[in-house]
mmCIF file of C-alpha atoms in Angstrom:
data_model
loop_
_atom_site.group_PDB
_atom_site.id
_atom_site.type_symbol
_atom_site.label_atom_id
_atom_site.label_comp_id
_atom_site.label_asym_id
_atom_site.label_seq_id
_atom_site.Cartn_x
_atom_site.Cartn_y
_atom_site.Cartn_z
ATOM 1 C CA UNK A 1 37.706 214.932 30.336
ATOM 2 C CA UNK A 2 35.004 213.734 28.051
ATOM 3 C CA UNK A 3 33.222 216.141 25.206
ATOM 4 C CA UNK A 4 31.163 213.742 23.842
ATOM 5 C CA UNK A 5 29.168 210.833 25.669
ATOM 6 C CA UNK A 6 28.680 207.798 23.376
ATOM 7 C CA UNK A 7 25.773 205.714 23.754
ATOM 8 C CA UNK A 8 27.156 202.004 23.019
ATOM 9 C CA UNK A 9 25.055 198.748 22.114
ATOM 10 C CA UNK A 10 25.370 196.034 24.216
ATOM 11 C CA UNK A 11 27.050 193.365 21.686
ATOM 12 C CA UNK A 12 30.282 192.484 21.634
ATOM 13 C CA UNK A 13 31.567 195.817 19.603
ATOM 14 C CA UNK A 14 30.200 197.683 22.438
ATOM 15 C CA UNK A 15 31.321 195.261 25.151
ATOM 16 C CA UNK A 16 35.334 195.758 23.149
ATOM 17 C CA UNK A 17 34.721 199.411 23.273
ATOM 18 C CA UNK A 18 34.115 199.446 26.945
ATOM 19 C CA UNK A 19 37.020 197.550 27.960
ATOM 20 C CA UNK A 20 39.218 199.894 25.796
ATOM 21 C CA UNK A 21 37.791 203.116 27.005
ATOM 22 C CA UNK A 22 38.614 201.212 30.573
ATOM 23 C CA UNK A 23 41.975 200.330 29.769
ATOM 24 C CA UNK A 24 42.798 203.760 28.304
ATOM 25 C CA UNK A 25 41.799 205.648 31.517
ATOM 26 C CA UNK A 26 38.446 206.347 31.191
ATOM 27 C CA UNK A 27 34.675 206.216 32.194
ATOM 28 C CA UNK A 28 32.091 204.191 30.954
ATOM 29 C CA UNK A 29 28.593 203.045 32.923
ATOM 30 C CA UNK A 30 27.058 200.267 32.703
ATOM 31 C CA UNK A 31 23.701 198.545 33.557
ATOM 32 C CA UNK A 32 23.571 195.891 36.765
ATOM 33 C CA UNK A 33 20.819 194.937 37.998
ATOM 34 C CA UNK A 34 20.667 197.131 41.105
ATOM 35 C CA UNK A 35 21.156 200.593 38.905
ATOM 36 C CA UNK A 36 23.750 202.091 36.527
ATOM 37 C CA UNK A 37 26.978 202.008 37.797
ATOM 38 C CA UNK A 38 29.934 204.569 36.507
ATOM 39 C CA UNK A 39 33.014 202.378 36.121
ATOM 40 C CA UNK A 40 37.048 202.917 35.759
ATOM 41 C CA UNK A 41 40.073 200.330 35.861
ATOM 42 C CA UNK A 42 40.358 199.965 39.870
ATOM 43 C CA UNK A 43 43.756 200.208 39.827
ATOM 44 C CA UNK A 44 44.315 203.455 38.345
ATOM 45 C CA UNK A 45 44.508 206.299 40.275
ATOM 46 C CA UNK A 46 44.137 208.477 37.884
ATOM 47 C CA UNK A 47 40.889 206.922 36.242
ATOM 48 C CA UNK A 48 39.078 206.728 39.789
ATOM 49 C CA UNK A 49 40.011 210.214 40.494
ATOM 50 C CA UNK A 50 38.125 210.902 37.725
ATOM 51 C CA UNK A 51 34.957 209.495 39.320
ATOM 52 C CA UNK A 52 34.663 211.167 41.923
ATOM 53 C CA UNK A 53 35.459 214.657 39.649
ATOM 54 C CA UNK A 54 32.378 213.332 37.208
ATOM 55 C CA UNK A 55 29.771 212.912 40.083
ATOM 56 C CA UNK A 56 31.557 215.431 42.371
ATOM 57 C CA UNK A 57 31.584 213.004 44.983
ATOM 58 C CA UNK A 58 33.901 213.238 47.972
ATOM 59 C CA UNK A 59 36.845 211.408 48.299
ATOM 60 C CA UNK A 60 35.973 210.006 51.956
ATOM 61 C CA UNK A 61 33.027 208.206 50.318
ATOM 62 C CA UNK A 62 34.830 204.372 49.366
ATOM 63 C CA UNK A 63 33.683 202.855 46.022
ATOM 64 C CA UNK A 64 32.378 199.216 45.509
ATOM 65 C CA UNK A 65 34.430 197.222 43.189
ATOM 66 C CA UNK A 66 32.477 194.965 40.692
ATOM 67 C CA UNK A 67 34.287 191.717 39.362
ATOM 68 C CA UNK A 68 32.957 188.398 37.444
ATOM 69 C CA UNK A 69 33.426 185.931 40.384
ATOM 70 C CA UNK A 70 33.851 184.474 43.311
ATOM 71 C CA UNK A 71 37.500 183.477 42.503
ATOM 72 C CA UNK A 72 38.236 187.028 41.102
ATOM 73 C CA UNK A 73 36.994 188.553 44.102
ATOM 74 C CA UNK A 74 39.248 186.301 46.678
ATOM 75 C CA UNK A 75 42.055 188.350 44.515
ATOM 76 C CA UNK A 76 41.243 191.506 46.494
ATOM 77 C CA UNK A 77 40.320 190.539 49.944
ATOM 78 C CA UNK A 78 40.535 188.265 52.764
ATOM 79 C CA UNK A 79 37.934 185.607 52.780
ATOM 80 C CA UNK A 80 36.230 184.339 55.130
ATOM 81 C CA UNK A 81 33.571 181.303 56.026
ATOM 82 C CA UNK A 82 30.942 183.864 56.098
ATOM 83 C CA UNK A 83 31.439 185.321 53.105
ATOM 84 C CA UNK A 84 31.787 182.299 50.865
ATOM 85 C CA UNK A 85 28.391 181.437 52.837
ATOM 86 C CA UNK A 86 26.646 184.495 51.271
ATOM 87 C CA UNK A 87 28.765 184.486 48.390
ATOM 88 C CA UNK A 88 27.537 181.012 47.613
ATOM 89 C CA UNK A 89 23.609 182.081 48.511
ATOM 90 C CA UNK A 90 23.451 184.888 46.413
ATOM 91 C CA UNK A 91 26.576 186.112 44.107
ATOM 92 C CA UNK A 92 26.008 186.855 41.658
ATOM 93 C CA UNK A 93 23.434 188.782 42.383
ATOM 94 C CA UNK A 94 22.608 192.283 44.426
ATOM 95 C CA UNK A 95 24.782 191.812 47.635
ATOM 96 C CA UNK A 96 28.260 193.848 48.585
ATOM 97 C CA UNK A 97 30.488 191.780 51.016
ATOM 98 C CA UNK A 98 32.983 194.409 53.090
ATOM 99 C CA UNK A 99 35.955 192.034 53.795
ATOM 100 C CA UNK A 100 39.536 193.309 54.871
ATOM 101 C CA UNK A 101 42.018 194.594 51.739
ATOM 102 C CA UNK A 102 44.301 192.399 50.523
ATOM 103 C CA UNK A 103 48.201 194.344 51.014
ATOM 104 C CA UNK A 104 48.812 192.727 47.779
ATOM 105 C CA UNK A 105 45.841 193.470 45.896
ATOM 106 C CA UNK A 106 47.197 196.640 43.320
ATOM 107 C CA UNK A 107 44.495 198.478 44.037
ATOM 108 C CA UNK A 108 43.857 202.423 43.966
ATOM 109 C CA UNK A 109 43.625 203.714 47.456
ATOM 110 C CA UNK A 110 40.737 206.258 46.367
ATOM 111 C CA UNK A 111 38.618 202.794 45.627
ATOM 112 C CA UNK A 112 38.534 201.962 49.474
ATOM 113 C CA UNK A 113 39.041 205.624 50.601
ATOM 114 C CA UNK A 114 42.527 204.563 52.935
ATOM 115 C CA UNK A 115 40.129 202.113 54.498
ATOM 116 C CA UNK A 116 41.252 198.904 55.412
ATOM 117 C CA UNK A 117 38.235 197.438 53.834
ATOM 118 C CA UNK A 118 36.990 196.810 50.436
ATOM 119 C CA UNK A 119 33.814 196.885 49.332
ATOM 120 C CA UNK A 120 33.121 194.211 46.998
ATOM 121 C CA UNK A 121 30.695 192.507 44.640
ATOM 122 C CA UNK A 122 29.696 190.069 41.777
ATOM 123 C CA UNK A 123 26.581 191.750 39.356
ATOM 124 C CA UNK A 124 24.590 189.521 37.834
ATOM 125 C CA UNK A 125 23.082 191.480 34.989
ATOM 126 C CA UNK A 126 24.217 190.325 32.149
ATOM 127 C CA UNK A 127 25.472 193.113 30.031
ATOM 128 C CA UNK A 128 27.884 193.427 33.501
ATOM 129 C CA UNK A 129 29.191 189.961 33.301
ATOM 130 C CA UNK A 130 29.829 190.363 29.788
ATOM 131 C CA UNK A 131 31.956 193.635 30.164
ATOM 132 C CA UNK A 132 33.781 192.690 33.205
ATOM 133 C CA UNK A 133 34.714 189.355 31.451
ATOM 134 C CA UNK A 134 35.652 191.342 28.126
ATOM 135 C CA UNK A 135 37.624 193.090 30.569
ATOM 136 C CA UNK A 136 39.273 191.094 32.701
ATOM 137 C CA UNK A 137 39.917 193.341 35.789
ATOM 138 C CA UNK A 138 38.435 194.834 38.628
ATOM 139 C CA UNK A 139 35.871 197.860 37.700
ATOM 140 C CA UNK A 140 35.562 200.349 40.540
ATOM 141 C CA UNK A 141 31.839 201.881 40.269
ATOM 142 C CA UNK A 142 29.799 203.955 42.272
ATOM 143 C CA UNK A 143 25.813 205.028 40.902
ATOM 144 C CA UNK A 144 26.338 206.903 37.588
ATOM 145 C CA UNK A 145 24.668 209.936 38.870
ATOM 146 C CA UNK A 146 25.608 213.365 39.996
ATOM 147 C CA UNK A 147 26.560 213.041 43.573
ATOM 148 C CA UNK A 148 23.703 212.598 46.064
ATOM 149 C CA UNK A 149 20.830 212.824 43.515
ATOM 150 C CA UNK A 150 18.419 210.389 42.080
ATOM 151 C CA UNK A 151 19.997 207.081 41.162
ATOM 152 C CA UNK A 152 19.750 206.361 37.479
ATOM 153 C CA UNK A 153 17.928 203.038 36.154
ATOM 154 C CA UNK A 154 18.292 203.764 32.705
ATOM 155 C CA UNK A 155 20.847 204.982 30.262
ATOM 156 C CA UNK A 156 19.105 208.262 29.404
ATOM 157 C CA UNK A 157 19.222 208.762 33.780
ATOM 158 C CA UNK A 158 23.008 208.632 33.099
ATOM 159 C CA UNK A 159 23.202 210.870 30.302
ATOM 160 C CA UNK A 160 20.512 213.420 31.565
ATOM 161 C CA UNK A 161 23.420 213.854 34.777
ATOM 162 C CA UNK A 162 26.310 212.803 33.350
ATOM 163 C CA UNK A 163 26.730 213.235 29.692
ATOM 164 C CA UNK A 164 30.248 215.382 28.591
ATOM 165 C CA UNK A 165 31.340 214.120 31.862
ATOM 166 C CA UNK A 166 32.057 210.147 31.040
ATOM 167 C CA UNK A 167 33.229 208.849 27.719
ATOM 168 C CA UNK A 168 30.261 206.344 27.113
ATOM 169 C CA UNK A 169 27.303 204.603 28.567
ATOM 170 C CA UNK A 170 26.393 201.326 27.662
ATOM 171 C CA UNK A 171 22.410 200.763 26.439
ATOM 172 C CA UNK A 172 21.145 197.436 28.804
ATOM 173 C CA UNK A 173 17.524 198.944 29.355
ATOM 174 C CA UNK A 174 16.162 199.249 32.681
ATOM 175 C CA UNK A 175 17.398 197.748 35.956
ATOM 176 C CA UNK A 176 15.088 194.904 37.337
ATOM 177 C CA UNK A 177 16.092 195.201 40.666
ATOM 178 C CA UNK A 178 15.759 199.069 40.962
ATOM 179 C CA UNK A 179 17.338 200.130 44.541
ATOM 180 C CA UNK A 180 21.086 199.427 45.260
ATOM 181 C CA UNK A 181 23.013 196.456 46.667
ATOM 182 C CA UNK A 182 22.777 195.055 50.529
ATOM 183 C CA UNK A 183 25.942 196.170 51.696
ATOM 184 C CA UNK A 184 26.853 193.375 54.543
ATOM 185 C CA UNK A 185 30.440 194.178 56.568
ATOM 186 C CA UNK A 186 32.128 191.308 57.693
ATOM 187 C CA UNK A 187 35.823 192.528 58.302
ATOM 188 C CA UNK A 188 34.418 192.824 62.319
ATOM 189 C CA UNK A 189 30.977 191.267 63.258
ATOM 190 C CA UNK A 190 29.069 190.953 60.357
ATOM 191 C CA UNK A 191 26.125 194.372 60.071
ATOM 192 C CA UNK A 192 23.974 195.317 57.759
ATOM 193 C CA UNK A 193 25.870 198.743 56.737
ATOM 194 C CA UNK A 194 23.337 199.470 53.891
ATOM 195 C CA UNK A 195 19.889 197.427 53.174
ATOM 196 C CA UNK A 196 18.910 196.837 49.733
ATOM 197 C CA UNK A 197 18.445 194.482 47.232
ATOM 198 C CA UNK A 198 18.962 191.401 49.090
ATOM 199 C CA UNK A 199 16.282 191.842 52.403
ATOM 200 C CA UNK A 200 17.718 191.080 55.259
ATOM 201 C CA UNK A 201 15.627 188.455 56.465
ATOM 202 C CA UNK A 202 17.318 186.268 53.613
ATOM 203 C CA UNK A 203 20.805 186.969 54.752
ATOM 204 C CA UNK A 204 19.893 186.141 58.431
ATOM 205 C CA UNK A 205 18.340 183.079 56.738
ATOM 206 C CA UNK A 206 21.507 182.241 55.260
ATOM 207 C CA UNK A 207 23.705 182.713 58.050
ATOM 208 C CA UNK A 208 21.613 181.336 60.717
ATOM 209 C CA UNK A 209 21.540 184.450 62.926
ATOM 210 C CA UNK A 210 20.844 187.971 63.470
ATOM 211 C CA UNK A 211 23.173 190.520 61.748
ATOM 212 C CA UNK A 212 23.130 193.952 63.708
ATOM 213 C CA UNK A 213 22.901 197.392 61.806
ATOM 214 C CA UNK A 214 24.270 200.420 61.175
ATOM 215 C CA UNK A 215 22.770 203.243 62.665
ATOM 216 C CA UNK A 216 22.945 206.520 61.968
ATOM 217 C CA UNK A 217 26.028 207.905 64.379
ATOM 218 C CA UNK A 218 28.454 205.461 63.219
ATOM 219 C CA UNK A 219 31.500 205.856 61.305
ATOM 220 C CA UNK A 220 31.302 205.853 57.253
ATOM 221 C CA UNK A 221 32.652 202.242 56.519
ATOM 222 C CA UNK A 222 30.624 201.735 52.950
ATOM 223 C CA UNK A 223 29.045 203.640 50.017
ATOM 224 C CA UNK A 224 25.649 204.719 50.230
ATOM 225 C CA UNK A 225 26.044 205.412 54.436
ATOM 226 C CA UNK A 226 25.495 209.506 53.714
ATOM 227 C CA UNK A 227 22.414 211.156 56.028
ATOM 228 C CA UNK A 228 21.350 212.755 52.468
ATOM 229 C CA UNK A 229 21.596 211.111 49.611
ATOM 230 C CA UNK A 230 19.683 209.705 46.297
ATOM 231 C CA UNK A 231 17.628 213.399 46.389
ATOM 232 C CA UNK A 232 15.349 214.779 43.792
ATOM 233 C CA UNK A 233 15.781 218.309 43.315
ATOM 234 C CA UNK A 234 12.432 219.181 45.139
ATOM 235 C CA UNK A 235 12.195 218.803 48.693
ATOM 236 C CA UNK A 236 10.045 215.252 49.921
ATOM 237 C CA UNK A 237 7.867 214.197 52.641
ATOM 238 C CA UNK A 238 7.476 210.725 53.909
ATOM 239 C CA UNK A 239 4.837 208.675 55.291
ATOM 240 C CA UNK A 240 1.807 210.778 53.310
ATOM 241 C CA UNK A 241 -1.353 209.831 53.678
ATOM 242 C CA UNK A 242 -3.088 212.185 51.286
ATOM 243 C CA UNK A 243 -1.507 214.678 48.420
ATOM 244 C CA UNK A 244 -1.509 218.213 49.589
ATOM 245 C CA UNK A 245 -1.922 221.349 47.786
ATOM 246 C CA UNK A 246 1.015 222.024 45.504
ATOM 247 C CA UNK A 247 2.265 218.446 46.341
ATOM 248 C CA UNK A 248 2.751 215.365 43.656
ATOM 249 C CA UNK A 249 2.178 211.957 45.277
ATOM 250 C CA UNK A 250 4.220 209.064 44.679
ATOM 251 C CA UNK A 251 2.033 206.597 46.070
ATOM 252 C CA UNK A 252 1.866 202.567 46.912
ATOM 253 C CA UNK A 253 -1.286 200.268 47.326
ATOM 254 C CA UNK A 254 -4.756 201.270 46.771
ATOM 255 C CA UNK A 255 -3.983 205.169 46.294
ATOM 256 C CA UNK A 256 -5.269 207.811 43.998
ATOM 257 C CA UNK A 257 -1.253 208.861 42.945
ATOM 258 C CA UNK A 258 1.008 210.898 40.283
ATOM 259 C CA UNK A 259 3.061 207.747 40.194
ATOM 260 C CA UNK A 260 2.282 204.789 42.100
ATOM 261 C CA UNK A 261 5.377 202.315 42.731
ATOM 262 C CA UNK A 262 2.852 199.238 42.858
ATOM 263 C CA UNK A 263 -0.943 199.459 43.065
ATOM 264 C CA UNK A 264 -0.932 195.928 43.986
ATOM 265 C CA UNK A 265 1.321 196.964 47.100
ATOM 266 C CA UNK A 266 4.265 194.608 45.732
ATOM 267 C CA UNK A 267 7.314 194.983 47.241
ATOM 268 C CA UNK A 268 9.440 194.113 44.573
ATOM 269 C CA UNK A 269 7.685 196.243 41.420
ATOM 270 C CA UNK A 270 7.779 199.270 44.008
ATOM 271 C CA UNK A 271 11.982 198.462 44.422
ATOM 272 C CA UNK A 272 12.019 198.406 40.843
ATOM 273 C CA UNK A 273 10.250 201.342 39.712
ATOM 274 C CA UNK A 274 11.314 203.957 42.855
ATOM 275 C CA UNK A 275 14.194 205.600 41.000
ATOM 276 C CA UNK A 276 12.648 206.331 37.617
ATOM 277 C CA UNK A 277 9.636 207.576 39.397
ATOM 278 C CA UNK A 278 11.301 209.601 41.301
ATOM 279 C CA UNK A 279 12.815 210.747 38.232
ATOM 280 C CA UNK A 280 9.715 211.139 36.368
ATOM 281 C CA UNK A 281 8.141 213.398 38.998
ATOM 282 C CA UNK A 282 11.473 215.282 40.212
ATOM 283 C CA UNK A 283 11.131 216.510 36.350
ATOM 284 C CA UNK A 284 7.419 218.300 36.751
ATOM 285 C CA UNK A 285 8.944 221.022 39.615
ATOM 286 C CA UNK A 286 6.972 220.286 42.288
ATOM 287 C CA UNK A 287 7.208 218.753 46.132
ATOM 288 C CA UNK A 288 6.942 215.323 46.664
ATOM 289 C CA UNK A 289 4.871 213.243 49.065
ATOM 290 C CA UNK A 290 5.115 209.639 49.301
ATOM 291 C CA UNK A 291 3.347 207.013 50.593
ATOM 292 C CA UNK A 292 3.852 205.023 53.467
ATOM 293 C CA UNK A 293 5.980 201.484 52.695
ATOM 294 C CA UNK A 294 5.996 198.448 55.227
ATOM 295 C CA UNK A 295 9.159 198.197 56.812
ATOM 296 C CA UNK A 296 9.834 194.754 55.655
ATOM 297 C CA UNK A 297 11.914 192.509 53.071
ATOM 298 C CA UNK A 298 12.577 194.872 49.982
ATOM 299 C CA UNK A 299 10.648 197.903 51.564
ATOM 300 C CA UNK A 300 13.693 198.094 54.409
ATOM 301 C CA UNK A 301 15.724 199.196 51.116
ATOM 302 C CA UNK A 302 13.231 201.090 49.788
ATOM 303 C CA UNK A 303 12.142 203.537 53.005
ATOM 304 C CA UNK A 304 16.134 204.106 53.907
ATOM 305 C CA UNK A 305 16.729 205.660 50.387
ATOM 306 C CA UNK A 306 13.462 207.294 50.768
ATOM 307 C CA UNK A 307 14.463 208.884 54.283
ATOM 308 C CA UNK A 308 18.470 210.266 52.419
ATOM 309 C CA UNK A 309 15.616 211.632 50.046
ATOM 310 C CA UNK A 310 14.080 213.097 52.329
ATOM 311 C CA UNK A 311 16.670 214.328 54.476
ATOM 312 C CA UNK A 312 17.299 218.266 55.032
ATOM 313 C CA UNK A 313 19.786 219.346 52.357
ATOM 314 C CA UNK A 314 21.609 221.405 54.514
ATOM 315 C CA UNK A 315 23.071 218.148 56.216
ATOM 316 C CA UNK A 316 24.284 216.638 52.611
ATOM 317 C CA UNK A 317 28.250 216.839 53.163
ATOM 318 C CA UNK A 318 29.962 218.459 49.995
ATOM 319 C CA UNK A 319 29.977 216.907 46.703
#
């Protein structure tokens, strides 16, 4: 376990650091473009054991695997002409394919939780594509965050939850993209297990049909499927249309707000700024109320980690 949490540069001393910290066992996070992710070596048991101790995560929750390519990625699972279709579209970039597990492909079974899936993608931040090439293997890597709370979007989120737990975070500013990856299975018929930062409308674009979606009864297939999830400490209400007493309001459009994800009611500044204002006002003690978001392109990703926000506590499963 980790006593001291170094805060590397992103230059090629840090990027060396990382990979040996990796190869040696341990944890380091890292900026994508979606949010911090905590990564280990996926292929050491021991080393993604130890994420799920350092967010206290359960162990029936599978982890997404980050590589540097398309080729790496055919290493690990069983391709398909869908998946080079979005692969091709928009890897790298914020999308999560969930193709069938290679038998020969050396990874941990805690990555994929026993499934017979993996969860898989290619970042395209570049302080990620720099440490995954310095390393040269897959990097198993869930949020860097305590275990159902806020995502973190900067390196001081990680180290305000994380720090003693992890052996370093790397500094790569803040995440452009702001809300997690678009988790699409397509080991069955290809669903929409998790929206985010890929809308849906372009995959359907891209594929030339409707994709169906998970709802909320279904089996846990993917990361990021849990009723509560991404929560601030104090409780939240959706859909406000005015601030009540005691309340903070995190607001969008034309609103007199705490924090206001876009005043301009833009879609993608409100993906990008949801976590750290969530942070920001999660910090001040009080309730939360948030404006309504259109349920369309980024603001499907946006309301479903808004409703695990808000969802009652007692639900959360352990960890």
């Amino acid at each position: 376990m980790a006593n001291a949490t170094e805060l590397l540069q992103a230059d090629a001393a840090g990027y060396a650091a990382a990979s040996s910290i990796w190869s040696a066992g341990g944890l380091v996070a890292f900026p994508t473009e979606t949010v911090y992710g905590l990564g280990a070596d996926a292929r050491n048991d021991r080393a993604v054991a130890r994420i799920f101790e350092a967010k206290g995560r359960p162990r029936f929750n599978p982890l997404i695997v980050h590589v540097a390519s398309v080729e790496a990625a055919r290493r690990y699972v069983d391709w398909s002409d869908e998946a080079e279709i979005l692969a091709s579209a928009f890897w790298p970039g914020p999308l999560t394919l969930v193709l069938p597990l290679r038998a020969d492909s050396g990874l941990s079974p805690l990555v994929t939780a026993e499934l017979p899936t993996l969860a898989i993608r290619v970042p395209a931040h570049p302080v990620a594509q720099g440490l995954l090439t310095e390393f040269g293997g897959p990097v198993a890597a869930p949020s860097a965050n305590p275990s159902g709370r806020i995502s973190p979007t900067t390196a001081a989120h990680v180290l305000a939850g994380l720090s003693g737990r992890i052996e370093a975070v790397i500094e790569g500013g803040a995440c452009a993209v702001g809300v997690e990856s678009t988790i699409v299975g397509l080991a069955d018929q290809a669903s929409v297990l998790r929206p985010g930062g890929v809308p849906i409308e372009a995959l359907e674009a891209a594929l030339g049909r409707a994709l169906t979606k998970h709802t909320a009864g279904d089996p846990l297939v993917a990361p990021g499927q849990m009723q509560s999830h991404y929560a601030p400490g104090a409780p939240v209400r959706l859909n406000a249309q005015e601030r009540r007493a005691g309340e903070l309001l995190l607001g969008f459009g034309t609103v007199d707000a705490d924090l206001n994800l876009s005043p301009s009611g833009d879609l993608v500044e409100a993906a990008a700024n949801l976590f750290g204002h969530l942070h920001a006002l999660d910090s001040r003690g009080s309730p939360i109320a948030v404006s309504p978001i259109p349920e369309i392109g980024l603001g499907r990703a946006i309301n479903d980690r808004l409703r695990r926000a808000a969802a009652p506590r007692d639900d959360r499963l352990p960890g």
